[in-house]
Amino acid sequence: MEQLYPWMHLVGRVLLSTPFIMGGAMHFAQMNSMVGYATGKGAPLPKVTVPLTGAMILVGGIFLALGWHRFIGAGLVFIFTVLSSTLMHAFWKEKDPMARMAEQSQFMKDLALGGGALFMAYYAGHPWPLSIGG
């Protein structure tokens, strides 16, 4: 069983990182629609924050998946999830019950992912199996 632990660690890192890597790439691939979405949500300076947050989660996700510069990667992902949950998924502002429920679901997802990022930051100073950072 213990021989599975390094692989479980690697698969867990890749699974947690994938939404951030793909999301970061989408920030750039669909910049105009992402800026429009952020504008509609009232995000500050969307033409600046969309590429900035895209870079944050792309780099953070790659760092976590590779196990390289782990604390920085986890920090970037955590900061993004806090910003995303509070600015983009403010369910308490929604009047429509269906929209409120959808935004609350996204808010909770971001909280959970942020918690995962904090766990990864906590363990960043310990050895990570099958990683570039050791």
PDB file of C-alpha atoms in Angstrom:
ATOM      1  CA  MET A   1       0.000   0.000   0.000  1.00  0.00           C
ATOM      2  CA  GLU A   2       2.786   2.457   0.844  1.00  0.00           C
ATOM      3  CA  GLN A   3       4.127   2.250  -2.706  1.00  0.00           C
ATOM      4  CA  LEU A   4       0.890   3.931  -3.835  1.00  0.00           C
ATOM      5  CA  TYR A   5       1.362   7.029  -1.647  1.00  0.00           C
ATOM      6  CA  PRO A   6       3.783   8.859  -3.980  1.00  0.00           C
ATOM      7  CA  TRP A   7       1.434   8.272  -6.924  1.00  0.00           C
ATOM      8  CA  MET A   8      -1.585   9.349  -4.906  1.00  0.00           C
ATOM      9  CA  HIS A   9       0.267  12.554  -4.068  1.00  0.00           C
ATOM     10  CA  LEU A  10       1.080  13.194  -7.717  1.00  0.00           C
ATOM     11  CA  VAL A  11      -2.445  12.428  -8.953  1.00  0.00           C
ATOM     12  CA  GLY A  12      -3.944  14.606  -6.196  1.00  0.00           C
ATOM     13  CA  ARG A  13      -1.690  17.516  -7.181  1.00  0.00           C
ATOM     14  CA  VAL A  14      -2.562  17.155 -10.835  1.00  0.00           C
ATOM     15  CA  LEU A  15      -6.300  16.916 -10.120  1.00  0.00           C
ATOM     16  CA  LEU A  16      -6.249  20.001  -7.885  1.00  0.00           C
ATOM     17  CA  SER A  17      -4.107  21.925 -10.375  1.00  0.00           C
ATOM     18  CA  THR A  18      -6.002  21.079 -13.561  1.00  0.00           C
ATOM     19  CA  PRO A  19      -8.905  23.552 -13.116  1.00  0.00           C
ATOM     20  CA  PHE A  20      -6.418  26.352 -12.483  1.00  0.00           C
ATOM     21  CA  ILE A  21      -4.171  25.503 -15.419  1.00  0.00           C
ATOM     22  CA  MET A  22      -7.134  25.202 -17.777  1.00  0.00           C
ATOM     23  CA  GLY A  23      -8.839  28.269 -16.299  1.00  0.00           C
ATOM     24  CA  GLY A  24      -5.669  30.320 -16.657  1.00  0.00           C
ATOM     25  CA  ALA A  25      -5.311  29.267 -20.277  1.00  0.00           C
ATOM     26  CA  MET A  26      -8.954  30.187 -20.895  1.00  0.00           C
ATOM     27  CA  HIS A  27      -8.343  33.659 -19.443  1.00  0.00           C
ATOM     28  CA  PHE A  28      -6.005  34.240 -22.389  1.00  0.00           C
ATOM     29  CA  ALA A  29      -7.719  32.168 -25.086  1.00  0.00           C
ATOM     30  CA  GLN A  30     -11.080  33.864 -24.481  1.00  0.00           C
ATOM     31  CA  MET A  31      -9.873  37.200 -23.156  1.00  0.00           C
ATOM     32  CA  ASN A  32     -12.728  39.312 -24.542  1.00  0.00           C
ATOM     33  CA  SER A  33     -15.504  37.128 -23.167  1.00  0.00           C
ATOM     34  CA  MET A  34     -13.716  36.819 -19.812  1.00  0.00           C
ATOM     35  CA  VAL A  35     -13.354  40.612 -19.630  1.00  0.00           C
ATOM     36  CA  GLY A  36     -17.042  40.955 -20.478  1.00  0.00           C
ATOM     37  CA  TYR A  37     -18.008  38.474 -17.753  1.00  0.00           C
ATOM     38  CA  ALA A  38     -15.805  40.236 -15.196  1.00  0.00           C
ATOM     39  CA  THR A  39     -17.252  43.599 -16.238  1.00  0.00           C
ATOM     40  CA  GLY A  40     -20.773  42.257 -15.756  1.00  0.00           C
ATOM     41  CA  LYS A  41     -19.832  41.066 -12.285  1.00  0.00           C
ATOM     42  CA  GLY A  42     -18.452  44.472 -11.367  1.00  0.00           C
ATOM     43  CA  ALA A  43     -14.845  43.352 -11.042  1.00  0.00           C
ATOM     44  CA  PRO A  44     -12.383  46.241 -10.796  1.00  0.00           C
ATOM     45  CA  LEU A  45     -10.321  47.014 -13.930  1.00  0.00           C
ATOM     46  CA  PRO A  46     -11.278  43.823 -15.805  1.00  0.00           C
ATOM     47  CA  LYS A  47      -8.916  44.506 -18.719  1.00  0.00           C
ATOM     48  CA  VAL A  48      -6.066  44.376 -16.204  1.00  0.00           C
ATOM     49  CA  THR A  49      -7.351  41.854 -13.679  1.00  0.00           C
ATOM     50  CA  VAL A  50      -8.400  39.172 -16.178  1.00  0.00           C
ATOM     51  CA  PRO A  51      -4.892  38.661 -17.621  1.00  0.00           C
ATOM     52  CA  LEU A  52      -3.358  39.131 -14.171  1.00  0.00           C
ATOM     53  CA  THR A  53      -5.553  36.507 -12.523  1.00  0.00           C
ATOM     54  CA  GLY A  54      -5.150  34.274 -15.573  1.00  0.00           C
ATOM     55  CA  ALA A  55      -1.380  34.387 -15.131  1.00  0.00           C
ATOM     56  CA  MET A  56      -1.735  33.810 -11.392  1.00  0.00           C
ATOM     57  CA  ILE A  57      -3.733  30.617 -11.719  1.00  0.00           C
ATOM     58  CA  LEU A  58      -1.836  29.317 -14.733  1.00  0.00           C
ATOM     59  CA  VAL A  59       1.536  29.707 -13.020  1.00  0.00           C
ATOM     60  CA  GLY A  60       0.198  28.623  -9.628  1.00  0.00           C
ATOM     61  CA  GLY A  61      -1.416  25.515 -11.084  1.00  0.00           C
ATOM     62  CA  ILE A  62       1.721  24.534 -13.000  1.00  0.00           C
ATOM     63  CA  PHE A  63       3.913  25.049  -9.934  1.00  0.00           C
ATOM     64  CA  LEU A  64       1.630  22.870  -7.811  1.00  0.00           C
ATOM     65  CA  ALA A  65       1.324  20.112 -10.407  1.00  0.00           C
ATOM     66  CA  LEU A  66       5.099  19.955 -10.811  1.00  0.00           C
ATOM     67  CA  GLY A  67       5.799  20.395  -7.103  1.00  0.00           C
ATOM     68  CA  TRP A  68       8.118  23.270  -7.921  1.00  0.00           C
ATOM     69  CA  HIS A  69       8.042  26.585  -6.005  1.00  0.00           C
ATOM     70  CA  ARG A  70       5.140  25.047  -4.115  1.00  0.00           C
ATOM     71  CA  PHE A  71       4.531  27.809  -1.585  1.00  0.00           C
ATOM     72  CA  ILE A  72       4.380  30.447  -4.312  1.00  0.00           C
ATOM     73  CA  GLY A  73       2.075  28.290  -6.434  1.00  0.00           C
ATOM     74  CA  ALA A  74      -0.249  27.591  -3.520  1.00  0.00           C
ATOM     75  CA  GLY A  75      -0.247  31.267  -2.573  1.00  0.00           C
ATOM     76  CA  LEU A  76      -1.194  32.368  -6.069  1.00  0.00           C
ATOM     77  CA  VAL A  77      -4.044  29.853  -6.192  1.00  0.00           C
ATOM     78  CA  PHE A  78      -5.248  30.816  -2.714  1.00  0.00           C
ATOM     79  CA  ILE A  79      -5.274  34.543  -3.492  1.00  0.00           C
ATOM     80  CA  PHE A  80      -7.194  33.887  -6.693  1.00  0.00           C
ATOM     81  CA  THR A  81      -9.833  31.749  -4.948  1.00  0.00           C
ATOM     82  CA  VAL A  82     -10.407  34.396  -2.283  1.00  0.00           C
ATOM     83  CA  LEU A  83     -10.766  37.106  -4.924  1.00  0.00           C
ATOM     84  CA  SER A  84     -12.934  34.958  -7.166  1.00  0.00           C
ATOM     85  CA  SER A  85     -15.270  33.813  -4.421  1.00  0.00           C
ATOM     86  CA  THR A  86     -15.891  37.274  -2.995  1.00  0.00           C
ATOM     87  CA  LEU A  87     -15.851  39.413  -6.159  1.00  0.00           C
ATOM     88  CA  MET A  88     -17.230  37.088  -8.820  1.00  0.00           C
ATOM     89  CA  HIS A  89     -19.569  34.826  -6.851  1.00  0.00           C
ATOM     90  CA  ALA A  90     -21.177  37.172  -4.326  1.00  0.00           C
ATOM     91  CA  PHE A  91     -24.311  35.060  -3.929  1.00  0.00           C
ATOM     92  CA  TRP A  92     -25.626  37.300  -1.139  1.00  0.00           C
ATOM     93  CA  LYS A  93     -26.215  40.039  -3.734  1.00  0.00           C
ATOM     94  CA  GLU A  94     -28.416  37.879  -5.968  1.00  0.00           C
ATOM     95  CA  LYS A  95     -32.175  38.390  -5.820  1.00  0.00           C
ATOM     96  CA  ASP A  96     -33.184  35.507  -8.086  1.00  0.00           C
ATOM     97  CA  PRO A  97     -33.207  32.214  -6.075  1.00  0.00           C
ATOM     98  CA  MET A  98     -31.752  30.164  -8.957  1.00  0.00           C
ATOM     99  CA  ALA A  99     -28.959  32.658  -9.582  1.00  0.00           C
ATOM    100  CA  ARG A 100     -28.276  32.826  -5.846  1.00  0.00           C
ATOM    101  CA  MET A 101     -28.007  29.041  -5.637  1.00  0.00           C
ATOM    102  CA  ALA A 102     -25.665  28.877  -8.659  1.00  0.00           C
ATOM    103  CA  GLU A 103     -23.414  31.620  -7.279  1.00  0.00           C
ATOM    104  CA  GLN A 104     -23.412  30.047  -3.811  1.00  0.00           C
ATOM    105  CA  SER A 105     -22.278  26.764  -5.344  1.00  0.00           C
ATOM    106  CA  GLN A 106     -19.417  28.524  -7.140  1.00  0.00           C
ATOM    107  CA  PHE A 107     -18.549  30.438  -3.968  1.00  0.00           C
ATOM    108  CA  MET A 108     -18.362  27.205  -1.952  1.00  0.00           C
ATOM    109  CA  LYS A 109     -16.263  25.523  -4.663  1.00  0.00           C
ATOM    110  CA  ASP A 110     -13.795  28.406  -4.518  1.00  0.00           C
ATOM    111  CA  LEU A 111     -13.656  28.165  -0.726  1.00  0.00           C
ATOM    112  CA  ALA A 112     -12.896  24.439  -0.926  1.00  0.00           C
ATOM    113  CA  LEU A 113     -10.196  24.953  -3.556  1.00  0.00           C
ATOM    114  CA  GLY A 114      -8.714  27.757  -1.467  1.00  0.00           C
ATOM    115  CA  GLY A 115      -8.622  25.426   1.515  1.00  0.00           C
ATOM    116  CA  GLY A 116      -6.817  22.844  -0.606  1.00  0.00           C
ATOM    117  CA  ALA A 117      -4.303  25.491  -1.627  1.00  0.00           C
ATOM    118  CA  LEU A 118      -3.691  26.375   2.021  1.00  0.00           C
ATOM    119  CA  PHE A 119      -3.034  22.716   2.828  1.00  0.00           C
ATOM    120  CA  MET A 120      -0.551  22.582  -0.010  1.00  0.00           C
ATOM    121  CA  ALA A 121       1.133  25.765   1.227  1.00  0.00           C
ATOM    122  CA  TYR A 122       1.399  24.254   4.715  1.00  0.00           C
ATOM    123  CA  TYR A 123       3.172  21.183   3.356  1.00  0.00           C
ATOM    124  CA  ALA A 124       5.309  23.132   0.884  1.00  0.00           C
ATOM    125  CA  GLY A 125       8.360  22.872   3.149  1.00  0.00           C
ATOM    126  CA  HIS A 126       8.114  19.089   3.406  1.00  0.00           C
ATOM    127  CA  PRO A 127       9.290  16.616   0.761  1.00  0.00           C
ATOM    128  CA  TRP A 128       6.791  15.993  -2.035  1.00  0.00           C
ATOM    129  CA  PRO A 129       7.157  12.696  -3.852  1.00  0.00           C
ATOM    130  CA  LEU A 130       7.471  12.660  -7.625  1.00  0.00           C
ATOM    131  CA  SER A 131       8.033  16.410  -7.783  1.00  0.00           C
ATOM    132  CA  ILE A 132      10.636  18.721  -9.237  1.00  0.00           C
ATOM    133  CA  GLY A 133      11.082  20.374  -5.843  1.00  0.00           C
ATOM    134  CA  GLY A 134      11.733  17.090  -4.016  1.00  0.00           C
TER     135      GLY A 134
END
